[in-house]
Tab-separated table of C-alpha atoms in Angstrom:
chain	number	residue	atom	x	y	z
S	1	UNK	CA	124.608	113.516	123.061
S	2	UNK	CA	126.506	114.573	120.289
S	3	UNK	CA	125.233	113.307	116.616
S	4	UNK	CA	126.556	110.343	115.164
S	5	UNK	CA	128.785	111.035	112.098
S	6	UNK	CA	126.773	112.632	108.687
S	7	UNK	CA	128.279	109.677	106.754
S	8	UNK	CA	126.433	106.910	109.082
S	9	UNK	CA	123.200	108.924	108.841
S	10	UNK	CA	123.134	109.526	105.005
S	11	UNK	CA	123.545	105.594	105.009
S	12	UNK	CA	120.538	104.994	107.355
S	13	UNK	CA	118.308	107.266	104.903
S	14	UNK	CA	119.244	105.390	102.003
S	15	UNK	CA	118.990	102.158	103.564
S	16	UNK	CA	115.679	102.739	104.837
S	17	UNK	CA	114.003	104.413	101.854
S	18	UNK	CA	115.100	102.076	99.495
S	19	UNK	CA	115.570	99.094	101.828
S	20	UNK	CA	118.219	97.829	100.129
S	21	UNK	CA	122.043	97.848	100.614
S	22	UNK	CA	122.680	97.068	97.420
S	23	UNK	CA	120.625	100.562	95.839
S	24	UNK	CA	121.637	102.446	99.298
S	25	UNK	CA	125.329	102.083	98.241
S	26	UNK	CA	124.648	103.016	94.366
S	27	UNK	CA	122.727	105.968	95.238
S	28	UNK	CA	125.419	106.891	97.237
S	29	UNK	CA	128.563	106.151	95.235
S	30	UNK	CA	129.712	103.934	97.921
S	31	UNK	CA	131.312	100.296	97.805
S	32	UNK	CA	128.026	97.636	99.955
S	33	UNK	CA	130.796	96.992	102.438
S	34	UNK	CA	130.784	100.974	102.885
S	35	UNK	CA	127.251	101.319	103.459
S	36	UNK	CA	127.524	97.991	106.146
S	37	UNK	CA	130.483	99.696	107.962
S	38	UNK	CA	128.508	103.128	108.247
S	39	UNK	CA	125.376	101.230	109.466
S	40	UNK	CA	127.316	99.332	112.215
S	41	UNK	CA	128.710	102.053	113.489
S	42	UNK	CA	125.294	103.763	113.917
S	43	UNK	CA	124.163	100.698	115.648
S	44	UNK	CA	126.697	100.670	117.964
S	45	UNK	CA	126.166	104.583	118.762
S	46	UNK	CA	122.365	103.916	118.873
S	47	UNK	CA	122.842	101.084	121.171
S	48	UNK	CA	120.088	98.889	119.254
S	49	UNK	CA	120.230	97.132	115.835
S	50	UNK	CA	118.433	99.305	113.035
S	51	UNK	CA	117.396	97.018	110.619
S	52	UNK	CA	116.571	93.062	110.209
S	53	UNK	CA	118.553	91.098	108.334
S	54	UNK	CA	116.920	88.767	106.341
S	55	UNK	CA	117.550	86.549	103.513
S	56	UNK	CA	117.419	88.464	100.234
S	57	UNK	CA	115.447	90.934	102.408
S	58	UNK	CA	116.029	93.495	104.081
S	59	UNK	CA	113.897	95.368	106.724
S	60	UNK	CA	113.684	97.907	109.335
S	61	UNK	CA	113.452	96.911	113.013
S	62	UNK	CA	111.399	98.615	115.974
S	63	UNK	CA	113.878	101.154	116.686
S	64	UNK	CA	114.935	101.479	112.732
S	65	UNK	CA	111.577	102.261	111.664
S	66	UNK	CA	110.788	105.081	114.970
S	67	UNK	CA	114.103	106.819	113.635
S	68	UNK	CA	113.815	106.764	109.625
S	69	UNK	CA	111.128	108.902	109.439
S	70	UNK	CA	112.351	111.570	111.514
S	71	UNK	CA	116.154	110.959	109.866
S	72	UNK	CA	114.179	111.747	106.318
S	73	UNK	CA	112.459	115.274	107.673
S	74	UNK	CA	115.358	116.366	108.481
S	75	UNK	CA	117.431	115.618	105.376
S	76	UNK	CA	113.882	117.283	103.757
S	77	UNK	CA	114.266	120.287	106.081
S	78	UNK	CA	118.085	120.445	105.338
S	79	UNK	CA	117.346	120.160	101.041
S	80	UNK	CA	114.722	123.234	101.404
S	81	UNK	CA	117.036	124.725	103.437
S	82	UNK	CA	119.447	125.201	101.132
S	83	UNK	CA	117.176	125.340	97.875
S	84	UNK	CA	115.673	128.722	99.964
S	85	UNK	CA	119.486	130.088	100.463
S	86	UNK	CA	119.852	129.877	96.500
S	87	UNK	CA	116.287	131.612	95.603
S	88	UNK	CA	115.858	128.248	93.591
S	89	UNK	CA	112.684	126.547	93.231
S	90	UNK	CA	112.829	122.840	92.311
S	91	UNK	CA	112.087	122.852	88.491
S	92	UNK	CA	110.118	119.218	88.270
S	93	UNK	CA	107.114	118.751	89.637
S	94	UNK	CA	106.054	115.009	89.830
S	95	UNK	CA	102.284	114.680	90.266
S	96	UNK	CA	100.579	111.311	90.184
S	97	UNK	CA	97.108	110.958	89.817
S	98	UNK	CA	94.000	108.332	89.343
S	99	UNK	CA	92.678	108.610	85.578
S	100	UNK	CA	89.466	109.684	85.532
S	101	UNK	CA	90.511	112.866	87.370
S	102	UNK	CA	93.436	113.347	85.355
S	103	UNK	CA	91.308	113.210	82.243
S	104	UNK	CA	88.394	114.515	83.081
S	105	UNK	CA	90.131	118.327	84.809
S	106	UNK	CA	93.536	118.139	85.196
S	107	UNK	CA	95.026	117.332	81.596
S	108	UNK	CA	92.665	120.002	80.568
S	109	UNK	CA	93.585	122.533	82.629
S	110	UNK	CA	97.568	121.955	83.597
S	111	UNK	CA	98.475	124.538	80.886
S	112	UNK	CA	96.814	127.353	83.138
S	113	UNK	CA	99.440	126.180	86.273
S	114	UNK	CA	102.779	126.020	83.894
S	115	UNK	CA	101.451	129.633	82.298
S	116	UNK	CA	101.711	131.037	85.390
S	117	UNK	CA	104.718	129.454	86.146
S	118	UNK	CA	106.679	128.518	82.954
S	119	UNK	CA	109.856	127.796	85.132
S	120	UNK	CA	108.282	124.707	86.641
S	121	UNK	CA	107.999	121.689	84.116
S	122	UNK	CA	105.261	118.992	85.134
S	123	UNK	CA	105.355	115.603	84.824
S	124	UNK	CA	102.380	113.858	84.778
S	125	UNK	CA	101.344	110.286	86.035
S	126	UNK	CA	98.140	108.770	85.626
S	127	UNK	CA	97.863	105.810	87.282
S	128	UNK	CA	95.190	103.536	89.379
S	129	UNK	CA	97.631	102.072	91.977
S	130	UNK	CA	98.314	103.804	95.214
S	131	UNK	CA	101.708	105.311	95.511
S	132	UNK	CA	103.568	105.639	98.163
S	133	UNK	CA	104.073	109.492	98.233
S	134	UNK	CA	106.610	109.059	101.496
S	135	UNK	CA	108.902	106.827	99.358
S	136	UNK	CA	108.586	107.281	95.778
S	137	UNK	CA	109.586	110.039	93.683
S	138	UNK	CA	106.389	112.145	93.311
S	139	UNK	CA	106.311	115.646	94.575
S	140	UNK	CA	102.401	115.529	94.699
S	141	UNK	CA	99.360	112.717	94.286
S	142	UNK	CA	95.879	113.310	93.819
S	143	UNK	CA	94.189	110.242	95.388
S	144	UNK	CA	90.360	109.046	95.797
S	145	UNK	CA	89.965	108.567	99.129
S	146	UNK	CA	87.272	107.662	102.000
S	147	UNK	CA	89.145	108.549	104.557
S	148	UNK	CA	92.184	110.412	105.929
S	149	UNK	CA	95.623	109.455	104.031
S	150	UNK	CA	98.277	107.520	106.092
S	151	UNK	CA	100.387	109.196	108.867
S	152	UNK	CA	102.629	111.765	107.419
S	153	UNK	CA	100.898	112.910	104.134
S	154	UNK	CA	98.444	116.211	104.510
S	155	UNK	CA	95.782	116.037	101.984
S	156	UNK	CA	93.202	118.717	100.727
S	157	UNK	CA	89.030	118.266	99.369
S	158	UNK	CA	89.344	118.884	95.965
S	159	UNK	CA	85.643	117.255	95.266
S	160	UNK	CA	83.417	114.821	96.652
S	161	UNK	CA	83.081	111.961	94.346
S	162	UNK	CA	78.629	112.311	94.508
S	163	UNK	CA	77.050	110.650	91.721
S	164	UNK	CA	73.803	110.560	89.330
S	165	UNK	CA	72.486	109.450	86.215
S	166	UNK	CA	73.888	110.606	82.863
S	167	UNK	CA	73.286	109.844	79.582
S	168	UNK	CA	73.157	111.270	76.309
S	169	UNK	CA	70.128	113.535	74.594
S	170	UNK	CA	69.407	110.989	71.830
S	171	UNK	CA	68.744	108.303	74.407
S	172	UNK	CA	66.579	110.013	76.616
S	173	UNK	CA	64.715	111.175	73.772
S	174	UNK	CA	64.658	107.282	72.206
S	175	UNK	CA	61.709	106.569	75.674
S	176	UNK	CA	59.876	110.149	75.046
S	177	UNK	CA	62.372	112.079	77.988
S	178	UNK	CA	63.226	110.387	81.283
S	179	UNK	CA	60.721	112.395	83.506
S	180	UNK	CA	61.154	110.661	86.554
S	181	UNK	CA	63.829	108.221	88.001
S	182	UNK	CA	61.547	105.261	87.434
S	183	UNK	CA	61.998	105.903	83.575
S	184	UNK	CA	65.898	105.104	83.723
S	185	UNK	CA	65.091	101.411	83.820
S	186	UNK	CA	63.012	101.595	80.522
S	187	UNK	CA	66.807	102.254	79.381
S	188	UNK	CA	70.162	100.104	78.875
S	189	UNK	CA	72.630	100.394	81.675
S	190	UNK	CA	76.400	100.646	81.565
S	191	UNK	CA	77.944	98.732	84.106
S	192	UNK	CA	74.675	98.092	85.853
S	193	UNK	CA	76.241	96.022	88.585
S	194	UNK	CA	78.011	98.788	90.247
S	195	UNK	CA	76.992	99.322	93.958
S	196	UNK	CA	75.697	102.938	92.986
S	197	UNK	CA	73.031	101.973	90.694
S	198	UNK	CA	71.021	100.613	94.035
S	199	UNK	CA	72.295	103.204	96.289
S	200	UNK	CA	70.667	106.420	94.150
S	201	UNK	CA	67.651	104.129	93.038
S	202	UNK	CA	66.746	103.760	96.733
S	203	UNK	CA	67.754	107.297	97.685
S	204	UNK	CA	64.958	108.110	94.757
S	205	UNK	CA	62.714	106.620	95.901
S	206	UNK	CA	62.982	103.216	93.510
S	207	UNK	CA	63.817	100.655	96.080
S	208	UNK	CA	64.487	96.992	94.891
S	209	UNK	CA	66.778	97.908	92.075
S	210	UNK	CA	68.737	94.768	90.321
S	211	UNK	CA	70.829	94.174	87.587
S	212	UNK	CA	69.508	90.661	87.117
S	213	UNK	CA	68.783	90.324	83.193
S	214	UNK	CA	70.927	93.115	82.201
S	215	UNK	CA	74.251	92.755	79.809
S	216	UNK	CA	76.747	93.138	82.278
S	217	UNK	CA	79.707	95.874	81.135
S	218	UNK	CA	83.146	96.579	83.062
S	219	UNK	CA	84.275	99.442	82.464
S	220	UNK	CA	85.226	100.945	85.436
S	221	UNK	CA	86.622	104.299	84.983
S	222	UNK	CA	84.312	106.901	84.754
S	223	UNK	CA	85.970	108.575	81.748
S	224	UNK	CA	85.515	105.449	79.699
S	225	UNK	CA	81.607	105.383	81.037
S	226	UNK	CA	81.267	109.179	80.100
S	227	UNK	CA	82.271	108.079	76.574
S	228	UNK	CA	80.223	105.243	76.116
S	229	UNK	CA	77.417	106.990	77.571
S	230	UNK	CA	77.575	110.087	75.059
S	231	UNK	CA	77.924	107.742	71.984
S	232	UNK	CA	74.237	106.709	73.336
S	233	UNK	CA	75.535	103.083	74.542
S	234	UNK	CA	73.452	103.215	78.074
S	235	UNK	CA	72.729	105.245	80.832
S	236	UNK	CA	75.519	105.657	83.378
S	237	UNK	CA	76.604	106.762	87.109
S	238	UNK	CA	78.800	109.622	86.721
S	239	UNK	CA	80.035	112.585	89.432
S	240	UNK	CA	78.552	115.362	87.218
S	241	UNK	CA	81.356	117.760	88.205
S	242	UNK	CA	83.747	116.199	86.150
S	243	UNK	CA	81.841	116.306	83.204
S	244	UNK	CA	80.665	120.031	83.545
S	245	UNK	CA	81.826	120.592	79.660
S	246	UNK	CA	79.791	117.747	78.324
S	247	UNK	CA	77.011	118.636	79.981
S	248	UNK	CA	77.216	122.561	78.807
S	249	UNK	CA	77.564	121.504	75.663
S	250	UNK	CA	74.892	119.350	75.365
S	251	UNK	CA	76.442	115.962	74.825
S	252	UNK	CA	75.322	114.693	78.341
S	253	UNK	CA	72.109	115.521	80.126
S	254	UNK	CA	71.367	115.091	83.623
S	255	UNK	CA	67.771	114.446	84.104
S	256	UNK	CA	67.746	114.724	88.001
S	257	UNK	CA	69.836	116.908	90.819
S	258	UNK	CA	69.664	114.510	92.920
S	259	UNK	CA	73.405	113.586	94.254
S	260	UNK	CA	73.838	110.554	96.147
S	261	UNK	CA	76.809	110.475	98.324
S	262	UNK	CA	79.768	108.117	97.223
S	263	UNK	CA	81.482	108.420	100.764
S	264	UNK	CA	84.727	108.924	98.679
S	265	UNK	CA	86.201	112.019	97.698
S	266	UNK	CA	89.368	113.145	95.487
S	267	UNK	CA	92.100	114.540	97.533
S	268	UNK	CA	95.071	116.548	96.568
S	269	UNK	CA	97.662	114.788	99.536
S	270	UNK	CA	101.528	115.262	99.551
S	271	UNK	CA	104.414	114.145	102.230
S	272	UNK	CA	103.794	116.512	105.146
S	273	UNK	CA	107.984	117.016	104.814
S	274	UNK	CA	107.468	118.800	101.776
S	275	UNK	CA	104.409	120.816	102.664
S	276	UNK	CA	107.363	124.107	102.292
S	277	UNK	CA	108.377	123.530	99.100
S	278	UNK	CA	107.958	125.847	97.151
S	279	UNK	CA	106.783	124.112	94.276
S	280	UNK	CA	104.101	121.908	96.168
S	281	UNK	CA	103.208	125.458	97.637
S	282	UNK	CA	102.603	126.732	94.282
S	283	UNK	CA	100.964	124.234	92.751
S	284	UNK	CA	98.706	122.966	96.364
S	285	UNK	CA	97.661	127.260	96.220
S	286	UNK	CA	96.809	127.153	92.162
S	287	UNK	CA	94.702	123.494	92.588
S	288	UNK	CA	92.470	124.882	95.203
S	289	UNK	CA	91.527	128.070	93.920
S	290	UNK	CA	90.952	126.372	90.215
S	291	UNK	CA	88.615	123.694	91.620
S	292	UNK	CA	86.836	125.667	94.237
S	293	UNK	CA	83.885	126.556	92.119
S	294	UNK	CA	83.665	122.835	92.005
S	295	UNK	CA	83.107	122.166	95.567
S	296	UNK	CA	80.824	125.166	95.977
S	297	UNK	CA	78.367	123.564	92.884
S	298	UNK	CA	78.494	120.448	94.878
């Protein structure tokens, strides 16, 4: 069968990613009844309508959404393609990443990547909503996950999110030390209703844990808790790998090895259509040497 005309397909791309007629055809510098006309006659060489027409909605039906996936690759494959012929690389890279990751290692140590390669700019995104890397605009996402990432994005261990107590010198120091685990409840708690307070208590040995009676805090992210903690407000759960400079320098302590496992980790993941450019190549390479020594401390 011979393929349907390049016109009809660029159509079905934009329709699908965007899911829209109305964005399709403005992407594409084409009139809506364009983008209609090109779609039709796809249908008809398909043999099957490709998307649902609904009411101020558009969406893709059974056989649309088998085929736009596929249709994208190849446009992906075709883009490289050429970007390889010119001995260009791409020069944005979009990363998007949660927060406490992005402040906690990567804003400190994104410099060392555009060093080495001062023809790639970087734009950074730190946000706590997932993205959807196979239809957005970002190159690259660094995610925290519990399990594997949907079907068509590869992802990479960067660092298992394991957690223990932290807290600053002055505080320990305000009981006599904390000695053993027992001696963190002597102590005020930062966000002491979070499900790993009960889960490393128990894992110590200190069973029956509860944050009954405690001022309850909200925080959340644990570069706000890391803060908090250091400025002596409580004791707090933290993944000590991310905070590697606080404790060197003496502005954290953590008074037990004990890790206790979050069943999470933070993943470097990207669209597995882009896994050749040369850009994500460069930057996937430099992000897992530069964090290895923190999965072999873990």
């Amino acid at each position: 069968m011979s393929l349907p005309p390049l016109n009809a397909i660029r159509a079905f791309e934009a329709v699908a990613r965007h899911l829209s007629f109305t964005r399709a055809a403005e992407e594409l510098g084409m009139t809506q009844a364009a983008v209609s006309y090109q779609i039709k006659l796809l249908e008809e060489r398909v043999g099957a309508p490709l998307f649902l027409r609904k009411p101020r909605q558009v969406a893709l039906s059974e056989v649309g959404n088998s085929l736009a996936p596929q249709v994208r690759q190849a446009f992906e494959i075709m883009r490289e393609a050429f970007a390889d012929t010119r001995g260009e690389v791409d020069g944005l890279l979009s990363i998007t990443t949660v927060p406490t990751f992005a402040s906690q290692w990567l804003a400190q140590n994104l410099g060392l990547f555009q060093i080495d390669n001062p023809d790639i700019a970087v734009r950074l995104d730190s946000t706590s909503n997932m993205v959807d890397l196979l239809n957005d605009e970002f190159d690259i996402g660094i995610r925290t996950l519990a399990a594997a990432p949907e079907k068509g994005v590869i992802s990479h261990l960067l660092l298992k999110a394991d957690f223990t107590p932290l807290l600053s010198p002055a505080l320990a120091e305000s009981i006599g030390g904390v000695k053993e685990p027992a001696d963190l409840l002597k102590l005020p708690m930062l966000d002491p209703q979070d499900e790993w307070w009960a889960l490393w208590f128990e894992i110590a040995g200190v069973p029956g844990f509860s944050a009954e009676g405690r001022p309850m805090s909200m925080l959340n992210w644990q570069s706000l808790l890391g803060t908090a903690a250091m400025a002596g407000r409580g004791v707090t759960m933290l993944t000590p790998a991310l905070f590697r400079d606080e404790i060197a320098s003496g502005r954290l302590i953590q008074p037990f090895k004990l890790l206790a496992p979050a069943g999470r980790g933070y993943y470097l993941v990207y669209p597995e259509n882009r896994r050749n450019a040369p850009k994500v190549k460069l930057f996937r390479d430099w992000m897992l040497g530069a964090t290895a020594f923190m999965r072999e401390a873990a």
